[in-house]
Amino acid sequence: MSSAPSSAPLFSRSQRRCHLLLLLFLPAPALTLEKLCQLNGVDPAVARQDIADVGDEIQRFHQLELHQMVDGSFRIHGTELDRRLCLLHWLRRALRLSQDFVCEHFAPVLRQRLKVLNIEKALWDETNLQALIQHCSLKLARDFSPRDRLFLQIFMKYALCQRQNALFSDAQRAWLAVKIERGAADDVIHHWQKRCHIVPDVSETDFWTLLFSLIHAPDGQQLEDNDQAHKLMMAVEALIARFEQLAQTRIKNQHQLKLQLFTHLAQALDRSHFSIGIDNSVALDVARLYPRLLRTTERALYHFSSDFGTQFSAEEVSLVAVLFGAWLMQESALQEKQVLLLTGADAALEQLLEQQIREMTLLPINITYQDMLHFQREGAPRDVALVITPYATSLPLFSPPLIHAELPLSYHQQQRIRQLLEA
């Protein structure tokens, strides 16, 4: 007995978007809606939505624009540096989500392009490329994962197809000049240019320095023999001290936090110097739910970012705030405190009270709303640490601490609320 044909899509939404992006970076043939529908196995409406989604994402994160040309094909417009950084990100994502597609539909076209350009086969032969990657691994004292080795092999083929250099600002070149990855980048470019008899171009060395840095998550326990790594660790220690001063708190077990911040901030600094965007959903949540934690982190980061010649975006600041907040919770062994806000007839007043409560503590809290009449009949749910309301009300027989808050909150009320939330 035959089974009914499956109506499930061939690929997930994330896989389809990876395929779309990679196809946009192929030199030929030009990507059309019909070809995209065929390769992803979707109808035109789904393909158009995928195109719109990818266009929005690459504009937000990489300053690139996706346009449909007069002949119906699609093209990415932007600087060569932004294009390469975009491909770097999406190719690594595609190798995680859809490696077969990369190997069957992306890499073979690059090989064909190299033949058309008459690039010496010894430069892009996979055995030779893997030998070059192994040389870089030894030079950097880093063991590339199999997936990163495959990524480097494919990206090297893509780079050999390019005839336009990625351009860097003076500040970006100064940032890259002192990176530990520069030696490996020099070796890659000199190897290619020696075989091709081309005068070395420093911008290509800059790019491969950046690429090797972006695919690496540095470990603060094994500081590389590089002044920048030691400078970063000292800056992280100063950042923690500054946060403690502003937050009027003491972080006792700092070692693991220091290592987490070292790894995260090393990558954040690269993103910041090269305007690589990150998802903003966390930033919006942190700004709304943990305003004091965010503001404290932002002030603590001011001198840190200045010392490294950059300024962090709101998204980057929010991620650092999350690291500090999670560490404060872990160190104090506190669970997220449950706060019940009793509601009545003035929604604006209630929202203002909620915001003031959130301004009082660095620690995460969960605020839920309950109608005041329902509270008087049923009482508070279990595990509520504090009941607060801007309206006068009587207490039920059994209740957590209840505060009748008249805005603006008095100093005594603020101290009492903070004590209940942080105890």
CSV table of C-alpha atoms in Angstrom, one decimal, residues 19-417:
chain,number,residue,atom,x,y,z
A,19,HIS,CA,20.0,29.0,0.1
A,20,LEU,CA,18.7,32.3,-1.2
A,21,LEU,CA,21.6,34.3,0.2
A,22,LEU,CA,24.2,31.9,-1.1
A,23,LEU,CA,22.6,31.9,-4.6
A,24,LEU,CA,22.8,35.8,-4.6
A,25,PHE,CA,26.6,35.5,-4.2
A,26,LEU,CA,27.1,33.2,-7.1
A,27,PRO,CA,28.6,34.9,-10.2
A,28,ALA,CA,26.3,33.1,-12.6
A,29,PRO,CA,23.6,32.3,-13.5
A,30,ALA,CA,21.6,35.3,-12.1
A,31,LEU,CA,19.1,34.4,-9.5
A,32,THR,CA,15.4,34.7,-10.6
A,33,LEU,CA,12.2,34.0,-8.7
A,34,GLU,CA,11.6,30.9,-10.9
A,35,LYS,CA,15.0,29.4,-10.1
A,36,LEU,CA,14.5,30.1,-6.3
A,37,CYS,CA,11.1,28.4,-6.4
A,38,GLN,CA,12.7,25.4,-8.1
A,39,LEU,CA,15.6,25.0,-5.8
A,40,ASN,CA,13.7,25.6,-2.6
A,41,GLY,CA,10.6,23.7,-3.6
A,42,VAL,CA,8.2,26.5,-2.8
A,43,ASP,CA,5.5,28.5,-4.6
A,44,PRO,CA,6.2,32.2,-5.7
A,45,ALA,CA,4.4,33.7,-2.7
A,46,VAL,CA,6.6,31.9,-0.2
A,47,ALA,CA,9.7,32.7,-2.3
A,48,ARG,CA,8.8,36.4,-2.4
A,49,GLN,CA,8.4,36.4,1.4
A,50,ASP,CA,11.8,34.8,1.8
A,51,ILE,CA,13.3,37.4,-0.5
A,52,ALA,CA,11.7,40.2,1.6
A,53,ASP,CA,12.9,38.7,4.9
A,54,VAL,CA,16.5,38.2,3.6
A,55,GLY,CA,16.5,41.8,2.2
A,56,ASP,CA,15.4,43.2,5.6
A,57,GLU,CA,18.0,41.2,7.5
A,58,ILE,CA,21.0,42.0,5.3
A,59,GLN,CA,20.1,45.7,5.4
A,60,ARG,CA,19.8,45.7,9.2
A,61,PHE,CA,22.9,43.7,9.9
A,62,HIS,CA,25.2,44.4,7.0
A,63,GLN,CA,24.1,47.7,5.4
A,64,LEU,CA,23.4,45.9,2.1
A,65,GLU,CA,20.4,46.3,-0.2
A,66,LEU,CA,18.6,43.6,-2.2
A,67,HIS,CA,17.2,44.9,-5.5
A,68,GLN,CA,15.3,43.3,-8.4
A,69,MET,CA,16.8,44.3,-11.7
A,70,VAL,CA,14.9,45.1,-15.0
A,71,ASP,CA,15.4,41.6,-16.3
A,72,GLY,CA,13.8,40.1,-13.1
A,73,SER,CA,17.0,38.9,-11.5
A,74,PHE,CA,18.1,39.8,-8.0
A,75,ARG,CA,21.3,41.5,-6.9
A,76,ILE,CA,22.9,42.6,-3.7
A,77,HIS,CA,24.3,46.2,-3.6
A,78,GLY,CA,26.8,47.4,-1.1
A,79,THR,CA,30.5,47.7,-0.4
A,80,GLU,CA,32.8,44.8,-1.0
A,81,LEU,CA,33.7,44.6,2.7
A,82,ASP,CA,30.0,44.5,3.8
A,83,ARG,CA,29.3,41.9,1.1
A,84,ARG,CA,32.1,39.6,2.2
A,85,LEU,CA,31.2,39.9,5.9
A,86,CYS,CA,27.6,39.1,5.0
A,87,LEU,CA,28.7,36.0,3.1
A,88,LEU,CA,31.0,35.0,5.9
A,89,HIS,CA,28.0,35.0,8.4
A,90,TRP,CA,25.5,33.3,6.1
A,91,LEU,CA,27.9,30.6,4.8
A,92,ARG,CA,28.8,29.6,8.3
A,93,ARG,CA,25.1,29.5,9.1
A,94,ALA,CA,24.3,27.5,6.0
A,95,LEU,CA,27.0,24.9,6.8
A,96,ARG,CA,25.2,24.4,10.2
A,97,LEU,CA,21.7,24.2,8.7
A,98,SER,CA,22.1,22.9,5.2
A,99,GLN,CA,25.6,21.6,4.4
A,100,ASP,CA,24.4,19.4,1.5
A,101,PHE,CA,23.0,22.4,-0.3
A,102,VAL,CA,26.3,24.3,0.1
A,103,CYS,CA,28.3,21.4,-1.3
A,104,GLU,CA,25.9,20.6,-4.1
A,105,HIS,CA,24.8,24.1,-5.3
A,106,PHE,CA,27.3,26.7,-4.1
A,107,ALA,CA,30.8,25.2,-4.0
A,108,PRO,CA,30.6,23.5,-7.5
A,109,VAL,CA,29.7,26.9,-9.1
A,110,LEU,CA,32.8,28.5,-7.5
A,111,ARG,CA,35.0,25.7,-8.9
A,112,GLN,CA,33.6,26.3,-12.4
A,113,ARG,CA,34.1,30.0,-12.1
A,114,LEU,CA,37.8,29.5,-11.1
A,115,LYS,CA,38.2,27.4,-14.3
A,116,VAL,CA,36.6,30.1,-16.4
A,117,LEU,CA,38.9,32.7,-14.9
A,118,ASN,CA,41.9,30.5,-15.6
A,119,ILE,CA,43.0,30.6,-12.0
A,120,GLU,CA,45.9,28.1,-11.5
A,121,LYS,CA,44.4,24.9,-10.3
A,122,ALA,CA,47.1,24.4,-7.7
A,123,LEU,CA,45.7,27.5,-5.8
A,124,TRP,CA,42.2,26.0,-5.4
A,125,ASP,CA,42.8,22.3,-5.4
A,126,GLU,CA,41.1,21.0,-2.3
A,127,THR,CA,44.2,19.1,-1.1
A,128,ASN,CA,46.4,22.2,-1.4
A,129,LEU,CA,43.7,24.4,0.2
A,130,GLN,CA,43.5,22.0,3.2
A,131,ALA,CA,47.3,22.1,3.5
A,132,LEU,CA,47.1,25.9,3.6
A,133,ILE,CA,44.4,25.8,6.2
A,134,GLN,CA,46.5,23.4,8.3
A,135,HIS,CA,49.4,25.8,8.0
A,136,CYS,CA,47.2,28.6,9.3
A,137,SER,CA,46.0,26.3,12.1
A,138,LEU,CA,49.6,25.7,13.2
A,139,LYS,CA,50.5,29.4,12.8
A,140,LEU,CA,47.6,30.5,15.0
A,141,ALA,CA,47.9,27.5,17.4
A,142,ARG,CA,44.2,26.8,16.9
A,143,ASP,CA,42.5,23.6,16.0
A,144,PHE,CA,39.9,24.4,13.4
A,145,SER,CA,36.7,22.3,13.6
A,146,PRO,CA,35.9,20.2,10.5
A,147,ARG,CA,33.0,22.6,9.7
A,148,ASP,CA,35.3,25.6,9.9
A,149,ARG,CA,37.9,23.9,7.7
A,150,LEU,CA,35.2,23.3,5.1
A,151,PHE,CA,34.1,27.0,5.5
A,152,LEU,CA,37.6,28.2,5.0
A,153,GLN,CA,38.1,26.0,2.0
A,154,ILE,CA,34.9,27.3,0.3
A,155,PHE,CA,35.5,30.9,1.3
A,156,MET,CA,39.1,30.7,-0.1
A,157,LYS,CA,37.6,29.6,-3.5
A,158,TYR,CA,35.2,32.5,-3.3
A,159,ALA,CA,38.0,35.0,-2.6
A,160,LEU,CA,40.1,33.7,-5.5
A,161,CYS,CA,37.1,34.5,-7.8
A,162,GLN,CA,37.0,38.2,-6.7
A,163,ARG,CA,38.5,41.0,-8.6
A,164,GLN,CA,37.6,43.8,-6.2
A,165,ASN,CA,39.3,44.5,-2.9
A,166,ALA,CA,37.6,45.1,0.4
A,167,LEU,CA,38.4,48.6,1.6
A,168,PHE,CA,39.0,49.6,5.2
A,169,SER,CA,39.1,52.9,7.1
A,170,ASP,CA,42.3,54.1,8.8
A,171,ALA,CA,40.8,53.2,12.2
A,172,GLN,CA,39.8,49.7,11.0
A,173,ARG,CA,43.3,49.1,9.6
A,174,ALA,CA,44.9,50.2,12.9
A,175,TRP,CA,42.6,47.8,14.7
A,176,LEU,CA,43.6,44.9,12.5
A,177,ALA,CA,47.3,45.7,12.4
A,178,VAL,CA,47.9,44.5,15.9
A,179,LYS,CA,45.8,41.4,15.8
A,180,ILE,CA,47.5,38.0,16.4
A,181,GLU,CA,45.7,36.7,13.2
A,182,ARG,CA,47.7,39.0,10.9
A,183,GLY,CA,50.6,36.5,10.5
A,184,ALA,CA,48.3,33.8,9.2
A,185,ALA,CA,46.6,36.3,6.9
A,186,ASP,CA,49.9,37.4,5.5
A,187,ASP,CA,50.9,33.8,4.7
A,188,VAL,CA,47.6,33.2,2.9
A,189,ILE,CA,47.9,36.2,0.7
A,190,HIS,CA,51.6,35.8,0.0
A,191,HIS,CA,51.0,32.2,-0.9
A,192,TRP,CA,48.4,33.1,-3.5
A,193,GLN,CA,50.2,36.2,-4.9
A,194,LYS,CA,53.5,34.3,-5.2
A,195,ARG,CA,51.8,31.7,-7.4
A,196,CYS,CA,49.8,34.4,-9.4
A,197,HIS,CA,52.8,36.8,-9.6
A,198,ILE,CA,50.6,39.7,-8.3
A,199,VAL,CA,51.9,42.5,-6.1
A,200,PRO,CA,50.6,41.9,-2.6
A,201,ASP,CA,47.6,44.1,-1.6
A,202,VAL,CA,47.5,45.0,2.1
A,203,SER,CA,43.7,45.3,2.1
A,204,GLU,CA,43.4,41.5,1.4
A,205,THR,CA,45.7,40.8,4.3
A,206,ASP,CA,43.4,43.1,6.4
A,207,PHE,CA,40.4,41.1,5.3
A,208,TRP,CA,41.8,37.7,6.1
A,209,THR,CA,43.0,39.0,9.5
A,210,LEU,CA,39.5,40.0,10.2
A,211,LEU,CA,38.0,36.7,8.9
A,212,PHE,CA,40.3,34.6,11.2
A,213,SER,CA,39.4,36.8,14.1
A,214,LEU,CA,35.6,36.6,13.5
A,215,ILE,CA,35.5,32.8,13.4
A,216,HIS,CA,37.4,32.5,16.7
A,217,ALA,CA,36.1,32.7,20.2
A,218,PRO,CA,39.1,33.7,22.3
A,219,ASP,CA,39.6,32.0,25.7
A,220,GLY,CA,40.6,34.2,28.6
A,221,GLN,CA,42.2,31.2,30.3
A,222,GLN,CA,44.8,30.9,27.6
A,223,LEU,CA,45.8,34.5,26.7
A,224,GLU,CA,47.5,34.6,23.4
A,225,ASP,CA,51.0,36.2,23.3
A,226,ASN,CA,49.6,39.5,22.2
A,227,ASP,CA,49.4,42.9,23.8
A,228,GLN,CA,45.8,43.3,22.7
A,229,ALA,CA,44.7,40.2,24.6
A,230,HIS,CA,46.3,41.4,27.8
A,231,LYS,CA,44.9,44.9,27.3
A,232,LEU,CA,41.5,43.4,26.9
A,233,MET,CA,41.7,41.3,30.1
A,234,MET,CA,42.9,44.4,32.1
A,235,ALA,CA,40.0,46.4,30.6
A,236,VAL,CA,37.5,43.6,31.6
A,237,GLU,CA,38.8,43.7,35.1
A,238,ALA,CA,38.4,47.5,35.2
A,239,LEU,CA,34.9,47.2,33.7
A,240,ILE,CA,33.8,44.8,36.5
A,241,ALA,CA,35.2,47.2,39.1
A,242,ARG,CA,33.3,50.1,37.5
A,243,PHE,CA,30.1,48.2,37.4
A,244,GLU,CA,30.4,47.3,41.1
A,245,GLN,CA,31.0,51.0,41.9
A,246,LEU,CA,28.0,52.1,40.0
A,247,ALA,CA,25.7,49.3,41.2
A,248,GLN,CA,26.9,49.7,44.8
A,249,THR,CA,27.3,45.9,44.9
A,250,ARG,CA,30.2,43.5,45.3
A,251,ILE,CA,30.7,40.6,42.8
A,252,LYS,CA,32.6,38.0,44.9
A,253,ASN,CA,33.4,35.2,42.5
A,254,GLN,CA,34.6,37.1,39.5
A,255,HIS,CA,36.8,34.6,37.7
A,256,GLN,CA,34.1,32.9,35.5
A,257,LEU,CA,32.4,36.3,34.8
A,258,LYS,CA,35.7,37.7,33.7
A,259,LEU,CA,36.2,34.8,31.3
A,260,GLN,CA,32.7,35.2,29.9
A,261,LEU,CA,33.1,38.9,29.4
A,262,PHE,CA,36.5,38.5,27.8
A,263,THR,CA,35.2,36.1,25.1
A,264,HIS,CA,32.0,38.1,24.5
A,265,LEU,CA,33.7,41.5,24.4
A,266,ALA,CA,36.5,40.4,22.1
A,267,GLN,CA,33.8,39.5,19.6
A,268,ALA,CA,31.7,42.5,20.3
A,269,LEU,CA,34.6,44.8,19.6
A,270,ASP,CA,35.2,43.3,16.2
A,271,ARG,CA,31.5,43.6,15.4
A,272,SER,CA,31.5,47.2,16.6
A,273,HIS,CA,34.6,48.2,14.6
A,274,PHE,CA,33.1,46.8,11.4
A,275,SER,CA,29.5,47.7,11.9
A,276,ILE,CA,28.2,44.2,12.0
A,277,GLY,CA,24.7,44.2,13.5
A,278,ILE,CA,23.1,41.7,15.8
A,279,ASP,CA,19.5,40.9,16.7
A,280,ASN,CA,17.8,43.8,18.6
A,281,SER,CA,15.0,41.8,20.3
A,282,VAL,CA,17.1,41.3,23.4
A,283,ALA,CA,17.8,45.0,23.5
A,284,LEU,CA,14.2,45.9,23.5
A,285,ASP,CA,13.3,43.4,26.2
A,286,VAL,CA,16.2,44.5,28.5
A,287,ALA,CA,15.4,48.2,28.0
A,288,ARG,CA,11.8,47.6,29.1
A,289,LEU,CA,12.3,45.0,31.8
A,290,TYR,CA,15.6,45.9,33.4
A,291,PRO,CA,16.2,49.6,32.9
A,292,ARG,CA,18.5,50.1,35.9
A,293,LEU,CA,20.7,47.1,34.9
A,294,LEU,CA,20.9,48.4,31.4
A,295,ARG,CA,21.7,52.0,32.5
A,296,THR,CA,24.4,50.8,34.9
A,297,THR,CA,26.0,48.6,32.2
A,298,GLU,CA,25.9,51.4,29.7
A,299,ARG,CA,27.7,53.8,32.1
A,300,ALA,CA,30.2,51.1,33.0
A,301,LEU,CA,31.0,50.4,29.4
A,302,TYR,CA,31.6,54.0,28.5
A,303,HIS,CA,35.3,54.1,29.3
A,304,PHE,CA,35.8,50.5,28.1
A,305,SER,CA,34.6,51.2,24.6
A,306,SER,CA,36.5,54.5,24.4
A,307,ASP,CA,39.7,52.8,25.3
A,308,PHE,CA,39.3,50.6,22.2
A,309,GLY,CA,38.3,53.4,19.9
A,310,THR,CA,34.7,52.5,19.4
A,311,GLN,CA,31.2,52.9,20.7
A,312,PHE,CA,28.8,50.0,21.4
A,313,SER,CA,25.3,49.9,19.9
A,314,ALA,CA,22.3,49.5,22.1
A,315,GLU,CA,22.1,45.9,21.1
A,316,GLU,CA,25.7,45.2,22.2
A,317,VAL,CA,25.2,47.0,25.5
A,318,SER,CA,22.1,44.9,26.2
A,319,LEU,CA,23.9,41.6,25.7
A,320,VAL,CA,26.6,42.7,28.2
A,321,ALA,CA,23.8,43.7,30.6
A,322,VAL,CA,22.4,40.2,30.3
A,323,LEU,CA,25.7,38.7,31.3
A,324,PHE,CA,26.0,40.9,34.4
A,325,GLY,CA,22.3,40.3,35.3
A,326,ALA,CA,22.7,36.5,35.0
A,327,TRP,CA,25.8,36.6,37.1
A,328,LEU,CA,24.2,38.6,39.8
A,329,MET,CA,21.3,36.1,40.0
A,330,GLN,CA,23.6,33.1,40.0
A,331,GLU,CA,25.9,34.6,42.7
A,332,SER,CA,23.0,35.5,45.0
A,333,ALA,CA,21.2,32.2,44.3
A,334,LEU,CA,18.0,34.1,43.8
A,335,GLN,CA,15.1,33.1,41.6
A,336,GLU,CA,13.3,35.7,39.6
A,337,LYS,CA,11.0,37.5,42.2
A,338,GLN,CA,7.3,37.5,41.5
A,339,VAL,CA,5.6,40.8,41.9
A,340,LEU,CA,1.8,41.3,41.7
A,341,LEU,CA,0.5,44.7,40.6
A,342,LEU,CA,-3.1,45.3,41.5
A,343,THR,CA,-5.1,47.1,38.8
A,344,GLY,CA,-8.1,49.4,38.8
A,345,ALA,CA,-9.2,52.3,36.6
A,346,ASP,CA,-6.0,54.1,35.7
A,347,ALA,CA,-3.8,52.0,33.3
A,348,ALA,CA,-1.3,54.8,32.7
A,349,LEU,CA,-0.7,55.2,36.5
A,350,GLU,CA,-0.2,51.4,36.8
A,351,GLN,CA,2.3,51.4,33.9
A,352,LEU,CA,4.2,54.3,35.5
A,353,LEU,CA,4.3,52.4,38.8
A,354,GLU,CA,5.6,49.2,37.1
A,355,GLN,CA,8.4,51.2,35.5
A,356,GLN,CA,9.4,52.8,38.8
A,357,ILE,CA,9.6,49.3,40.4
A,358,ARG,CA,11.8,48.0,37.6
A,359,GLU,CA,14.1,51.0,38.1
A,360,MET,CA,14.8,50.0,41.7
A,361,THR,CA,16.6,46.8,41.3
A,362,LEU,CA,19.4,45.3,39.2
A,363,LEU,CA,17.9,41.8,39.6
A,364,PRO,CA,15.3,40.4,37.2
A,365,ILE,CA,11.7,40.5,38.4
A,366,ASN,CA,8.5,39.2,37.0
A,367,ILE,CA,5.5,41.6,37.3
A,368,THR,CA,2.0,40.3,36.7
A,369,TYR,CA,-1.3,42.2,36.8
A,370,GLN,CA,-4.4,41.3,38.8
A,371,ASP,CA,-7.7,43.1,39.1
A,372,MET,CA,-8.0,44.5,42.7
A,373,LEU,CA,-11.5,43.1,43.2
A,374,HIS,CA,-10.3,39.6,42.2
A,375,PHE,CA,-7.4,39.9,44.6
A,376,GLN,CA,-9.7,40.8,47.5
A,377,ARG,CA,-11.8,37.8,46.8
A,378,GLU,CA,-9.1,35.2,45.9
A,379,GLY,CA,-5.9,36.6,47.3
A,380,ALA,CA,-2.5,36.4,45.6
A,381,PRO,CA,-1.2,33.5,43.6
A,382,ARG,CA,1.5,31.3,45.2
A,383,ASP,CA,5.2,32.4,45.2
A,384,VAL,CA,4.4,36.1,45.0
A,385,ALA,CA,7.0,38.1,46.9
A,386,LEU,CA,5.3,41.5,46.9
A,387,VAL,CA,1.9,42.9,46.2
A,388,ILE,CA,1.8,46.6,45.2
A,389,THR,CA,-0.9,48.9,44.0
A,390,PRO,CA,-1.5,52.7,43.4
A,391,TYR,CA,-5.0,52.3,44.9
A,392,ALA,CA,-6.0,52.0,48.6
A,393,THR,CA,-7.3,48.5,49.3
A,394,SER,CA,-7.9,46.2,52.2
A,395,LEU,CA,-5.8,43.1,52.8
A,396,PRO,CA,-7.3,39.6,52.4
A,397,LEU,CA,-6.8,37.3,55.4
A,398,PHE,CA,-3.6,35.8,54.0
A,399,SER,CA,-1.4,37.9,51.8
A,400,PRO,CA,2.2,38.6,50.9
A,401,PRO,CA,3.5,42.0,51.9
A,402,LEU,CA,1.3,44.7,50.3
A,403,ILE,CA,2.4,48.2,49.6
A,404,HIS,CA,0.0,51.0,48.7
A,405,ALA,CA,2.3,53.2,46.5
A,406,GLU,CA,1.5,56.8,45.9
A,407,LEU,CA,3.7,58.2,43.1
A,408,PRO,CA,6.3,59.4,43.3
A,409,LEU,CA,7.5,56.6,45.6
A,410,SER,CA,8.9,57.9,48.9
A,411,TYR,CA,12.4,57.0,49.9
A,412,HIS,CA,11.1,54.7,52.6
A,413,GLN,CA,8.9,52.8,50.2
A,414,GLN,CA,11.7,52.4,47.7
A,415,GLN,CA,14.0,51.0,50.4
A,416,ARG,CA,11.2,48.6,51.5
A,417,ILE,CA,10.5,47.4,48.0
